[in-house]
Coordinates of C-alpha atoms in Angstrom, one line a residue:
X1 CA 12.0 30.4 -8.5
X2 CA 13.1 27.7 -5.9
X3 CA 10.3 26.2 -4.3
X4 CA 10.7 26.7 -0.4
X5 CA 11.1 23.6 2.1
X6 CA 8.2 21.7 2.6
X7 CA 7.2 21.5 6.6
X8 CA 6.1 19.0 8.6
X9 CA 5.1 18.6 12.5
X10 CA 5.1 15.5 14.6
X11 CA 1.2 14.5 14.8
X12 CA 1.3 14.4 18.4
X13 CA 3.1 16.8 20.1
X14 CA 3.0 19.5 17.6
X15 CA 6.5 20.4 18.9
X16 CA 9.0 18.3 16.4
X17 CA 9.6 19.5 13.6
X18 CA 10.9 18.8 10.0
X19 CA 12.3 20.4 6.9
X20 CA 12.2 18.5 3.8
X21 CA 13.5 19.9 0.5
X22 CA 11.9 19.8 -3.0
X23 CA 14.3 17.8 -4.1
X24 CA 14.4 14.8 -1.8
X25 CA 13.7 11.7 -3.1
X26 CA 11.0 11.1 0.3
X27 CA 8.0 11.0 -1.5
X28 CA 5.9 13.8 0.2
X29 CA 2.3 14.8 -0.8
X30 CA -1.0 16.6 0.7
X31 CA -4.8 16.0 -0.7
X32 CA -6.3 18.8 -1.1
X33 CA -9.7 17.7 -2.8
X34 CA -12.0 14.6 -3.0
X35 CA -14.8 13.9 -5.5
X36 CA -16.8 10.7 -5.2
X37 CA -17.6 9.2 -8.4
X38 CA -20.4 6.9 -8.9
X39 CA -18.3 4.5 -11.0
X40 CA -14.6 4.7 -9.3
X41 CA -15.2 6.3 -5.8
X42 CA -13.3 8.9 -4.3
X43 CA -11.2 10.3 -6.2
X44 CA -8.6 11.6 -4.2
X45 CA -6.3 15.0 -5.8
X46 CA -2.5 15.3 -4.9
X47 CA -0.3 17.8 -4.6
X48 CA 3.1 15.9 -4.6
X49 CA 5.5 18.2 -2.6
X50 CA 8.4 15.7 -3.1
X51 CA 9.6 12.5 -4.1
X52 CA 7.9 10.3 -7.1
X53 CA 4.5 9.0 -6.7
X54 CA 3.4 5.7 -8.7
X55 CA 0.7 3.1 -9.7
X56 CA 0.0 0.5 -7.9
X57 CA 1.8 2.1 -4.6
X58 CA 0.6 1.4 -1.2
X59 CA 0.9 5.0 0.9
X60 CA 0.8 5.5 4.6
X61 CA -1.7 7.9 5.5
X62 CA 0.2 9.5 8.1
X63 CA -2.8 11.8 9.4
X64 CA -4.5 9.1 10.3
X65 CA -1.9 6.1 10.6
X66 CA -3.5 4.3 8.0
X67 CA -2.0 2.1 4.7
X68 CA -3.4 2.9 1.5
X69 CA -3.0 1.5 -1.4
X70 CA -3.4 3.2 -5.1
X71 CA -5.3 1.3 -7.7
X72 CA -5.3 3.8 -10.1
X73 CA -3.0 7.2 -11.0
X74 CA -4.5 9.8 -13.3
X75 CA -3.0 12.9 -14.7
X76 CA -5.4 15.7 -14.0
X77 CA -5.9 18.4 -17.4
X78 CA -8.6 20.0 -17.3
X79 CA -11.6 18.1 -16.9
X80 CA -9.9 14.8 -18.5
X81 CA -8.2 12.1 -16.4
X82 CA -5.7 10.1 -18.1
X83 CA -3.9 7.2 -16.5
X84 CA 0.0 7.5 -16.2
X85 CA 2.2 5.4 -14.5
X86 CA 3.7 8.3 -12.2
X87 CA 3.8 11.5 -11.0
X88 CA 6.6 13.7 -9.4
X89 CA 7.6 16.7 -7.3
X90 CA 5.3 19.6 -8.3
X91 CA 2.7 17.9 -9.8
X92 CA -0.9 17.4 -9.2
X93 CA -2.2 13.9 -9.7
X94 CA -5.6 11.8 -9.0
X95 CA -5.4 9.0 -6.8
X96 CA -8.3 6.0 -7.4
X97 CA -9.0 3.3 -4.8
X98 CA -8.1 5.0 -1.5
X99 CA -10.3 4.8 1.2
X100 CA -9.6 6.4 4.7
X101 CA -8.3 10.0 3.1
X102 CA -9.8 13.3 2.8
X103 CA -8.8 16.9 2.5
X104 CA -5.8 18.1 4.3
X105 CA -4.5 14.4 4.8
X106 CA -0.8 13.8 4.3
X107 CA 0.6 11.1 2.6
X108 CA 4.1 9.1 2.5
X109 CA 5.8 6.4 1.3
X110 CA 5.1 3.2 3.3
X111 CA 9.1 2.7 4.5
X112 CA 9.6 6.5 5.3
X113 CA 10.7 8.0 8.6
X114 CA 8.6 10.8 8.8
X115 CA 5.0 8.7 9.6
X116 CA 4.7 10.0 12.2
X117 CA 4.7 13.6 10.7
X118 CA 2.2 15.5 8.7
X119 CA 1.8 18.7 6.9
X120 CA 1.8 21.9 8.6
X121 CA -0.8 25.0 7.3
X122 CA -4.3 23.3 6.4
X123 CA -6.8 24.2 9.4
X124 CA -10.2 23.1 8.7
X125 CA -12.9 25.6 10.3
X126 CA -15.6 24.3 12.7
X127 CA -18.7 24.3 12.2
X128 CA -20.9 26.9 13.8
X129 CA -25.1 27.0 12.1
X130 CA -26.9 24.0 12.1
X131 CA -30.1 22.9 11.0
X132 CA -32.3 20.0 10.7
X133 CA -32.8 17.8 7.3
X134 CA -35.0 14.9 6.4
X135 CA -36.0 13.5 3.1
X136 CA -39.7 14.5 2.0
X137 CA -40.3 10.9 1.2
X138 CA -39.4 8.6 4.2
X139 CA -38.3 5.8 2.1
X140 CA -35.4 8.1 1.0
X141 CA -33.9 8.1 4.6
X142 CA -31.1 5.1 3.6
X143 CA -30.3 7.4 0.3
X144 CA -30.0 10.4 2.6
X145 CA -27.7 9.0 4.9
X146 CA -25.4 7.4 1.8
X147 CA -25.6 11.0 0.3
X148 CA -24.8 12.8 3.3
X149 CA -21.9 10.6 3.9
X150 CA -20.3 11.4 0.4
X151 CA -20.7 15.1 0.8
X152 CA -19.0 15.0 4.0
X153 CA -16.0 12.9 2.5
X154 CA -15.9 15.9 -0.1
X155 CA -16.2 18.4 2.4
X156 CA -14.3 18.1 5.9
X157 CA -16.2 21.1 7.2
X158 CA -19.3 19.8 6.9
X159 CA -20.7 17.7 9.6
X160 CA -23.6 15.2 10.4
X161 CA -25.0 14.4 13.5
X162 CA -28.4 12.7 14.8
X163 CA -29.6 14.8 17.9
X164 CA -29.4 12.8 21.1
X165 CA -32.6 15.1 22.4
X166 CA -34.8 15.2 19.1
X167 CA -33.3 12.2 17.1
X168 CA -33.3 14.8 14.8
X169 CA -30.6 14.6 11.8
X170 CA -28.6 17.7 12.1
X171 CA -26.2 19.3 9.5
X172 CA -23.5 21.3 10.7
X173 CA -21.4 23.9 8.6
X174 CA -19.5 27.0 8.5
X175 CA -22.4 29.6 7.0
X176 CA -26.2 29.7 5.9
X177 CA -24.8 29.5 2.7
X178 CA -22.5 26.7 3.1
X179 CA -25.7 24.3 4.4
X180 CA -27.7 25.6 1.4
X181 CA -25.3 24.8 -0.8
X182 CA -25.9 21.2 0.7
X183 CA -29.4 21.3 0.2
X184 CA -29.0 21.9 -3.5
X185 CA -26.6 19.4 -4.1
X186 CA -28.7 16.7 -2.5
X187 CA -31.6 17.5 -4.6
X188 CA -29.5 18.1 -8.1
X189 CA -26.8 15.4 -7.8
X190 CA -28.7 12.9 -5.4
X191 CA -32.1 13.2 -6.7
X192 CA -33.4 13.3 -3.1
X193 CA -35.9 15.8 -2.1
X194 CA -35.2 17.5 1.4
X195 CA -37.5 19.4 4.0
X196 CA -34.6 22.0 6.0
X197 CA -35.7 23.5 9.3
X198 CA -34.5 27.1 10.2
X199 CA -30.3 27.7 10.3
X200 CA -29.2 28.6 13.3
X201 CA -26.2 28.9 15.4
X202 CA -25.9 26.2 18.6
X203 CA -24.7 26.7 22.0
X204 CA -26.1 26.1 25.2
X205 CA -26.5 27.7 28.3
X206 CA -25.7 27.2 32.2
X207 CA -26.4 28.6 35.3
X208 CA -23.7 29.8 36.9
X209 CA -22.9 28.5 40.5
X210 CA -22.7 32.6 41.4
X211 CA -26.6 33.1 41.0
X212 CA -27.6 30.5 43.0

């Protein structure tokens, strides 16, 4: 089957739009994961929509207006990342050494006329329970905050935040389950040991001007 045109919006006014074929030689791709590994970083997985992505490329972030450049392009199978020298239309790749993307970004080729476009259809939820989180062990604090920043480059819908009225470390996400899941990771894959207040879900209240 024909793959259908790929869609783009102008970042700003939501309003311009753009068709771009499969088969145009516009390089075109959206990230749709990031893992951070101890040893490389983030490691930042492709979808290439269009166009021929290679090694050593420097990519304009259009998202976020932002040149990045690849040190490394793996060919994902599996569990095994293999280095190749490029990757095109239709494929999913790994990209090692960028810095400044995460999920939903879109990504172009440096010289191309659509920066100031991105990919349309990726909406990432807000964040509606909270709950507070500190390490059990107060010398952990520096690892918490490293930790927490990783999991939040993985995960866009995750949030941290340090309570202007508490001075409280908050994490924000999407379900009880979602912030649990958060919890477990930081003790399995971070080694750090957490105390979690209650989940709950934040909003405030006002008086109206109609009671008075």
């Amino acid at each position: 089957l024909d793959r259908p045109d790929i869609r783009l919006v102008d970042r700003d006014s939501k309003k311009k739009i753009q068709l771009l074929t499969p088969k145009s030689s516009e390089l075109c791709g959206m990230c749709f994961k990031v893992v951070y590994d101890p040893q490389r970083g983030p490691l930042v997985y492709v979808r290439v929509y269009s166009g021929e992505l290679t090694a050593k490329q420097t990519l304009m972030n259009s998202t976020r207006q932002q040149r990045e450049r690849v040190n490394q392009l793996l060919k994902v199978s599996a569990d095994d990342l293999d280095m190749i020298a490029s990757s095109g239309a239709g494929t999913v790749c790994c990209l090692v050494g960028l810095k400044h993307t995460v999920t939903g970004d879109t990504l172009l080729a440096t010289n191309s006329f659509l920066t100031s476009y991105v990919m349309d259809g990726l909406t990432i939820p807000p964040p509606v329970f909270s709950l507070s989180i500190e390490p059990e062990k107060s010398s952990q604090q520096k690892e918490l905050e490293k930790a927490l920043s990783i999991l939040c480059i993985e995960d866009p819908s995750l949030q941290v935040e340090v309570s202007s009225e508490s001075g409280q470390t908050l994490l924000r996400g999407i379900g009880e389950l979602h912030l649990e899941i958060v919890c477990e990771k930081l003790r399995r894959q971070h080694g750090i040991e957490v105390t979690c207040g209650r989940s709950y879900v934040a909003f405030r209240e006002s008086i109206d001007s109609n009671a008075l």
